[in-house]
Structures are given as C-alpha cells and as structure tokens.
Short mmCIF file of C-alpha atoms in Angstrom, two decimals:
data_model
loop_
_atom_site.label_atom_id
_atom_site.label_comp_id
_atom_site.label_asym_id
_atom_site.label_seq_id
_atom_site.Cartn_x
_atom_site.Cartn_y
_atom_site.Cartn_z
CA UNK W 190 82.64 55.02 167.56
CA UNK W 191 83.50 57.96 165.54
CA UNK W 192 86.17 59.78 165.87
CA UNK W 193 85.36 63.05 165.46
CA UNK W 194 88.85 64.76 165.46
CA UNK W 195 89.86 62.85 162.21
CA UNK W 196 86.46 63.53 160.71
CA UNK W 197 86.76 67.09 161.27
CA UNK W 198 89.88 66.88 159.80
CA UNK W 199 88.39 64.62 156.70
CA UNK W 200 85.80 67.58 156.36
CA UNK W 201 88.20 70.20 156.41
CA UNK W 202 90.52 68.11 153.50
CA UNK W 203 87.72 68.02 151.72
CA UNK W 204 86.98 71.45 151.91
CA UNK W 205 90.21 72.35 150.97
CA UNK W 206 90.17 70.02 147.45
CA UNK W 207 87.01 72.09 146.28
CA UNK W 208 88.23 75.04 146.84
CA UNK W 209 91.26 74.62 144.88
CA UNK W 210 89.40 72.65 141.86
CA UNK W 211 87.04 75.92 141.82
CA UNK W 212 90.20 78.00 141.94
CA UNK W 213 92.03 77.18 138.69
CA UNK W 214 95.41 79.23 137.68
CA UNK W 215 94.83 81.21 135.05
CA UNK W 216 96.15 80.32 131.49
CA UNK W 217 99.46 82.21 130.48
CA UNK W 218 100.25 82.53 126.50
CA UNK W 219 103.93 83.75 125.29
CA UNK W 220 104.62 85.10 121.83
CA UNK W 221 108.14 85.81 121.13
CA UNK W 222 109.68 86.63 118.06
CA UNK W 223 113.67 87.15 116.34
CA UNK W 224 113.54 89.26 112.87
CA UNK W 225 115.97 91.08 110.46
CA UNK W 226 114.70 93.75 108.21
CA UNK W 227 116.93 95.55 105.61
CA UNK W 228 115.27 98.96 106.09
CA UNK W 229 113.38 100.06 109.72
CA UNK W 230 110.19 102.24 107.97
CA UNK W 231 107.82 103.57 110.58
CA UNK W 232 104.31 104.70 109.34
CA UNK W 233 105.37 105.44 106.02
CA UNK W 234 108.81 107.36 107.12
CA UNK W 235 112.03 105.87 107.31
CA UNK W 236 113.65 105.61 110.49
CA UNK W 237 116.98 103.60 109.72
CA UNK W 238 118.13 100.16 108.16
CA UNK W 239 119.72 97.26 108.87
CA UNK W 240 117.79 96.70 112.15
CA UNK W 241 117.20 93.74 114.71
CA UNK W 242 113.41 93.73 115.69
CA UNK W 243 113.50 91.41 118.89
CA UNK W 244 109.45 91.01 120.36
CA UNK W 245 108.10 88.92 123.32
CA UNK W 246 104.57 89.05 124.78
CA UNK W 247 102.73 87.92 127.51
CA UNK W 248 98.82 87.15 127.79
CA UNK W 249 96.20 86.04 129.54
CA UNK W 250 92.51 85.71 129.64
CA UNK W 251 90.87 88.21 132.08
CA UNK W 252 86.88 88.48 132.52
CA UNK W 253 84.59 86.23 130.39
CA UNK W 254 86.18 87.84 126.91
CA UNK W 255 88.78 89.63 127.73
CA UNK W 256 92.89 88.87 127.48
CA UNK W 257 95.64 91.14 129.19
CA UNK W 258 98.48 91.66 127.88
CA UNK W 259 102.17 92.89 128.32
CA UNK W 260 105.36 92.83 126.04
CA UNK W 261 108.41 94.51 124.69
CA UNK W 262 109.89 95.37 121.06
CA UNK W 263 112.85 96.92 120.46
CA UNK W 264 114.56 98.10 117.26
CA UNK W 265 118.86 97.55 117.01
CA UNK W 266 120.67 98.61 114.47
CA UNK W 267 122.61 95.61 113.55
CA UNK W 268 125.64 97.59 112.00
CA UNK W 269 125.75 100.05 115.84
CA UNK W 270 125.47 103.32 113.65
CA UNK W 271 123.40 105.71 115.47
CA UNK W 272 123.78 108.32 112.48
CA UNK W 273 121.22 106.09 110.59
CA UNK W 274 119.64 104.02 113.38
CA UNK W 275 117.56 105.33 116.16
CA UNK W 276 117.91 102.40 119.01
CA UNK W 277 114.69 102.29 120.66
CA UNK W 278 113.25 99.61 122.90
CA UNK W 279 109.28 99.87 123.14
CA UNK W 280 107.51 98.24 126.74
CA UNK W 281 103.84 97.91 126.20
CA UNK W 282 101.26 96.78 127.53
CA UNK W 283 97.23 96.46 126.97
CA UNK W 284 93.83 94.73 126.98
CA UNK W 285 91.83 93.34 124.39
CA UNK W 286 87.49 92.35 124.85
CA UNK W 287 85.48 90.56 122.38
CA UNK W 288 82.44 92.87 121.51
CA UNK W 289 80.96 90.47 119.96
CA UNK W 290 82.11 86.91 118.03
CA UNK W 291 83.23 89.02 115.15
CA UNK W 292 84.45 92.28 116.29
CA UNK W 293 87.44 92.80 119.10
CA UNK W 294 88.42 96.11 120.89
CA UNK W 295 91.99 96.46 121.56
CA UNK W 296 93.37 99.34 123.46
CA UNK W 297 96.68 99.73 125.66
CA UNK W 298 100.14 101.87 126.05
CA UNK W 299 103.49 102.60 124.80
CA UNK W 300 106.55 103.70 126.38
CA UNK W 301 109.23 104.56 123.29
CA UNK W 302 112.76 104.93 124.83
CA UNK W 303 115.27 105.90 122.32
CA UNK W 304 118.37 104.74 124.13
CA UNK W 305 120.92 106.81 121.78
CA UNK W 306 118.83 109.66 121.23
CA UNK W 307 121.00 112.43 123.34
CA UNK W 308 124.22 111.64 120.35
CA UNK W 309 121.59 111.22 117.72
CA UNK W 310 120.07 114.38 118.68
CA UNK W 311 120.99 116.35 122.05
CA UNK W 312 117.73 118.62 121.53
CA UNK W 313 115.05 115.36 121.40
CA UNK W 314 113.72 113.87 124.23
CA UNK W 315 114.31 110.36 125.47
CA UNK W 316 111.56 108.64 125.32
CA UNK W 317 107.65 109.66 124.51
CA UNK W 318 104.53 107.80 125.74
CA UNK W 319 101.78 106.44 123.06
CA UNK W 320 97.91 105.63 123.52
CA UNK W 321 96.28 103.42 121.03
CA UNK W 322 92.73 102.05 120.96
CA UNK W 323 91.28 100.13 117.59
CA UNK W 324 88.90 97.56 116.91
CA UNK W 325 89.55 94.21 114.72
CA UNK W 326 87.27 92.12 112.51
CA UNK W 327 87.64 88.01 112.43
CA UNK W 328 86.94 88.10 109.00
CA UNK W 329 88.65 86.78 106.09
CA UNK W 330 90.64 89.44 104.98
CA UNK W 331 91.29 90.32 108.96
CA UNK W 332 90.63 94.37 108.92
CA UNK W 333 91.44 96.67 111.67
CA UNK W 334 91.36 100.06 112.46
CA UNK W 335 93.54 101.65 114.93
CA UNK W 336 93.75 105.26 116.67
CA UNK W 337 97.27 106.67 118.43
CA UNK W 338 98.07 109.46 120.17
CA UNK W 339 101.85 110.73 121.28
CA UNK W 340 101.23 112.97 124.62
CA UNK W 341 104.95 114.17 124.03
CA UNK W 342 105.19 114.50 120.15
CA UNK W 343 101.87 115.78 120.27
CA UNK W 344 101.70 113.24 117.11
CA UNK W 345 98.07 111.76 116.00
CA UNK W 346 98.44 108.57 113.53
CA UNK W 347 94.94 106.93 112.37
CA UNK W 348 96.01 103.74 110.33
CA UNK W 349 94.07 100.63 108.85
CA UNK W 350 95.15 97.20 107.40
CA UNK W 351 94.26 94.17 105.55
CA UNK W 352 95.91 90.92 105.70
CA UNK W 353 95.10 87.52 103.97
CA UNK W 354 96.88 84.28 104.52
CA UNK W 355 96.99 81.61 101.47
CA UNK W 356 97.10 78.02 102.58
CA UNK W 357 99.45 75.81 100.23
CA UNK W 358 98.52 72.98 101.48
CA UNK W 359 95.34 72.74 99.02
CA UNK W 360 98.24 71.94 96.35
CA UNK W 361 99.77 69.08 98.68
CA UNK W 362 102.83 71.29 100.58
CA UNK W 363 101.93 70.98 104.09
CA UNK W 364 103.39 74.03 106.36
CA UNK W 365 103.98 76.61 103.62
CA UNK W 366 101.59 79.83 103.45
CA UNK W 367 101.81 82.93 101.47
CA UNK W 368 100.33 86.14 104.04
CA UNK W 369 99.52 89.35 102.05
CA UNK W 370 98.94 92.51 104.32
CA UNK W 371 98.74 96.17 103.00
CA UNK W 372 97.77 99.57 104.74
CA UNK W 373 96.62 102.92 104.74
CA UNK W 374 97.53 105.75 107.07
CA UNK W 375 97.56 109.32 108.47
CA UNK W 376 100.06 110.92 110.66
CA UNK W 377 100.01 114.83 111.94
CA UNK W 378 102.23 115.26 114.57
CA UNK W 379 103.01 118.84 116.00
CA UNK W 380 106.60 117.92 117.81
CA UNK W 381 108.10 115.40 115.44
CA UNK W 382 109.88 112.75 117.77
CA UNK W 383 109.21 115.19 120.67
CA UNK W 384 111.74 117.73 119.59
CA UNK W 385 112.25 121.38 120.72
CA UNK W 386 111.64 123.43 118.10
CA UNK W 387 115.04 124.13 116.43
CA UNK W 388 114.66 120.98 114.49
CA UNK W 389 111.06 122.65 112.61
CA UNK W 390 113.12 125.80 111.71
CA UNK W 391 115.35 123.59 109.33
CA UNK W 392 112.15 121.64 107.87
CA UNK W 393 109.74 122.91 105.42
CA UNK W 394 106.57 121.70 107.04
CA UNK W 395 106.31 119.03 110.11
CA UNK W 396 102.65 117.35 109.86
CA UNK W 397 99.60 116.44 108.40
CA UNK W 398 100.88 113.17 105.34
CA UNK W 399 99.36 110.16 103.99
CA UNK W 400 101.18 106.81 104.25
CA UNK W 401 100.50 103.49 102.47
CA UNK W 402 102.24 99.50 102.07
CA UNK W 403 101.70 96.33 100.89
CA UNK W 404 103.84 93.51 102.01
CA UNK W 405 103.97 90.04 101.04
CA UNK W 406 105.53 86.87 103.47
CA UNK W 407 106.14 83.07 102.79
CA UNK W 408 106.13 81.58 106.19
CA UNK W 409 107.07 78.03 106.74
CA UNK W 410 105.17 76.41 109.94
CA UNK W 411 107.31 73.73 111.40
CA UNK W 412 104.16 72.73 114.26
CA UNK W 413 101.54 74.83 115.77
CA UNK W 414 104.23 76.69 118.31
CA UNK W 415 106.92 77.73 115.77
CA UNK W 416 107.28 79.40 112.05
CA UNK W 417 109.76 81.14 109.82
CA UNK W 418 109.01 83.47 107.49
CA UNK W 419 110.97 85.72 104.71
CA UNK W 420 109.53 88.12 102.79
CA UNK W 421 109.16 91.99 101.11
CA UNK W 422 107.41 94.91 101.93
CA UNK W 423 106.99 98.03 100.23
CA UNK W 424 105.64 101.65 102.05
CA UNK W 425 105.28 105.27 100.95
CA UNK W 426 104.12 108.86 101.99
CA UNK W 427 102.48 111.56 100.51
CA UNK W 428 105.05 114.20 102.69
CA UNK W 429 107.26 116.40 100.59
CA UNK W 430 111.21 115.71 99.79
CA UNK W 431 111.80 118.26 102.55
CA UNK W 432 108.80 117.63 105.29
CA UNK W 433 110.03 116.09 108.51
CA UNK W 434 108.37 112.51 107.42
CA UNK W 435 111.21 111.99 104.66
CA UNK W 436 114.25 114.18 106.77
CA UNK W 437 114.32 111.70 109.17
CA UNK W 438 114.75 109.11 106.35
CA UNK W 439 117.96 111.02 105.04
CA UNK W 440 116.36 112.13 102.11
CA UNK W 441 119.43 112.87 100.04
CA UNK W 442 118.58 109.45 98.56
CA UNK W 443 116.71 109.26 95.12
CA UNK W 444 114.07 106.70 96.09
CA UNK W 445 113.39 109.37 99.57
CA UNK W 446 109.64 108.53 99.76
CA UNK W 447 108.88 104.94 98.66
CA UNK W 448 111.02 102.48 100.32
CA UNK W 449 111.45 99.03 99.49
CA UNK W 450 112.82 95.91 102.23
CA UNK W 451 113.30 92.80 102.68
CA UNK W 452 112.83 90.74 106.24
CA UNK W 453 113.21 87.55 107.66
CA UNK W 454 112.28 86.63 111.10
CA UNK W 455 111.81 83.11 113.46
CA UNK W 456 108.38 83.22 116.00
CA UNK W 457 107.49 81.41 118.93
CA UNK W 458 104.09 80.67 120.35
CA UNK W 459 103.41 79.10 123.45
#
C-alpha cells in the first residue's frame, strides 16, 4: 500500500531539488589592487605626488552579456601634505554589455569626494559627480574610447588609449610581461574642480587643452589570481604655464607641463 503522505512529501523534495539546480547563485569576481606612484597626474594635469592609489571592485554577470559592477579608488598622499595632495576617495559603480564578440559598451558613475578639500581650498566644493560611457575593442592592441561628463565642474574630458602586453615567456621566462599603454585626450571644463569663481580671476584661461602619455610596466604574474608590477609613465598637456590645467600642478616647477613617474603596485583577482 502506498503511503501517500510520504510520497507527497517525496514529490514535494523533489520539487524543491529542481528548483534550486535551475536557480544557481550568481558568479561574484573581486579585483583589488595596492599601488605607489611618485607623482598623482590626472588627464594630463598634475594633481600631487607621492600618493597611495588603493582600488577594489566587485562584478558580476547580469543578462546574457552583461557584468555589473561596483568599486572604490582612492588617492592618499603618503607624506599627509594637503598643500600638494588632494585626498580624494572615488565610489563607482557601472555596467558593461558585449555588443558584439569584439566590441564592449561600458558606461557607469563617479562620486569624487575630496576629503581635505575645505583646508586645501575653502571656496571648492567637496565632492563632484562624473558620467562616463565608452566602448572597448578585444583586439590586439586593446583600444577604447571613453566620454565623461562632471555635472558640478561642468568639465567634459573625451580620452582614448592603446595598450599592448608582450609575453616573455616566448624567450623561456615564464610569468614576466612587458604592458605598453599610451593615450590621447581632451578636457574643457567650465568650473575647474567645481570652484566658485574667485579661483578663474587668478588664472589666465580655465578650459579647452590637449593631453597625451605613454607608459610602460614589467609585471611579474606569480598564478592566474595575483601580479606585481613596476614601471614608468610619462603625460603632458597642451594648456599654458598659467591655465588652470598646470596651476593645479604648482607650476613654479621647470618641467610644469610634462611630468615624468614612476609606480609600483601588487593586484588581486579573484
């Protein structure tokens, strides 16, 4: 005779296994990464030195080709002086789709929070709030083009890169790569760093420059979730000695527009 309490409740097990093989958790990444740089140069314009660029991220895959994301990057100066560093811790977050099996749209946003902006500069807001949308190639020399927009600086940058990794192994090393990355900008922003306007009245001209770099890395893979790498970078502007671009990179240096820096940093991928 069957008992039909315990096959209900057989059924009803069963039922409940299926449902949770067809539900499956989704698939969480984490990038994190730990780097030095000697000089802290923001689209071609010097924003400090000496700085502690601390990054985690976290992803996952939403849709058929898409991938969410959501992160944090901050910039410390490593020495505490706020006359030359501007502290600023970045939360982001964003969404990337696969157009096709070559092309990927990326867009998201920015929150910029300068934590000692009101003794750096009493008459500068806090924080401003970035768009960004661009579109990247899976090709070998990896090209993207990105678009950003600053609702409080009223600041529009338009900036594309290049970046190609060279695989020592080929010559019997094993981990050891050389990456190669340079880039070519445009920046016109209307409220440099979201400032009233008493800072434009002490700075001949506040917008519209051309910004370029090359930079060159030798990273060291110790297995497929961790690498070091050290390297230099080099990035310019087209901006005049006394434009806003090269005052907030305390131009009374000689070498004001072209700045050269060296960097070192530790990632994580999980």
């Amino acid at each position: 005779v069957i008992n039909m309490k315990k096959l209900a409740m057989i059924a009803a097990g069963a039922l409940c296994f299926g449902c949770l093989e067809a539900f499956t958790m989704p698939t969480f990444g984490l990038d994190a990464q730990a780097k030095y740089s000697s000089e802290y140069v923001v689209r071609g314009s010097r924003r400090g030195k000496h700085v502690f660029l601390p990054k985690a991220e976290v992803n996952m895959p939403v849709f058929e080709k898409g991938k969410a994301y959501a992160g944090a990057w901050a910039a410390l100066g490593v020495d505490g002086n706020i006359a030359d560093t501007r502290n600023e811790v970045s939360p982001y977050i964003g969404m990337t789709y696969d157009i096709t099996d070559m092309f990927t749209l990326d867009a998201g946003y920015i929150h910029h929070l300068y934590t000692n902006e009101t003794k750096a500069a009493p008459f500068c807001k806090r924080n401003t709030s970035e768009l960004y949308l661009g579109v990247k190639a899976d090709v070998i020399t990896s090209p993207s083009l990105y678009f950003y927009y600053d609702c409080d600086a009223r600041e529009v940058a338009i900036e594309g890169k290049i970046a190609y990794s060279f695989d020592f192994a080929q010559f019997g090393v094993n981990g050891l790569a050389l990456d190669l990355g340079a880039k070519l900008g445009y920046d016109s922003a209307s409220k440099p760093f979201a400032c009233k306007d008493k800072i434009k009245k002490s700075v001949d001209g506040h917008k519209d420059y051309v910004y370029y770099g090359v930079s060159a890395d030798l990273v060291y893979s110790f297995n497929e979730h961790a690498k070091a790498r050290a390297g230099v970078a080099c990035e310019g502007n087209s901006a005049k000695k006394k434009e806003w671009a090269n005052r907030s990179s305390f131009s009374g240096t000689k070498n004001h527009k072209n700045f050269v820096w060296f960097n070192a940093s530790v990632d994580c991928s999980f």
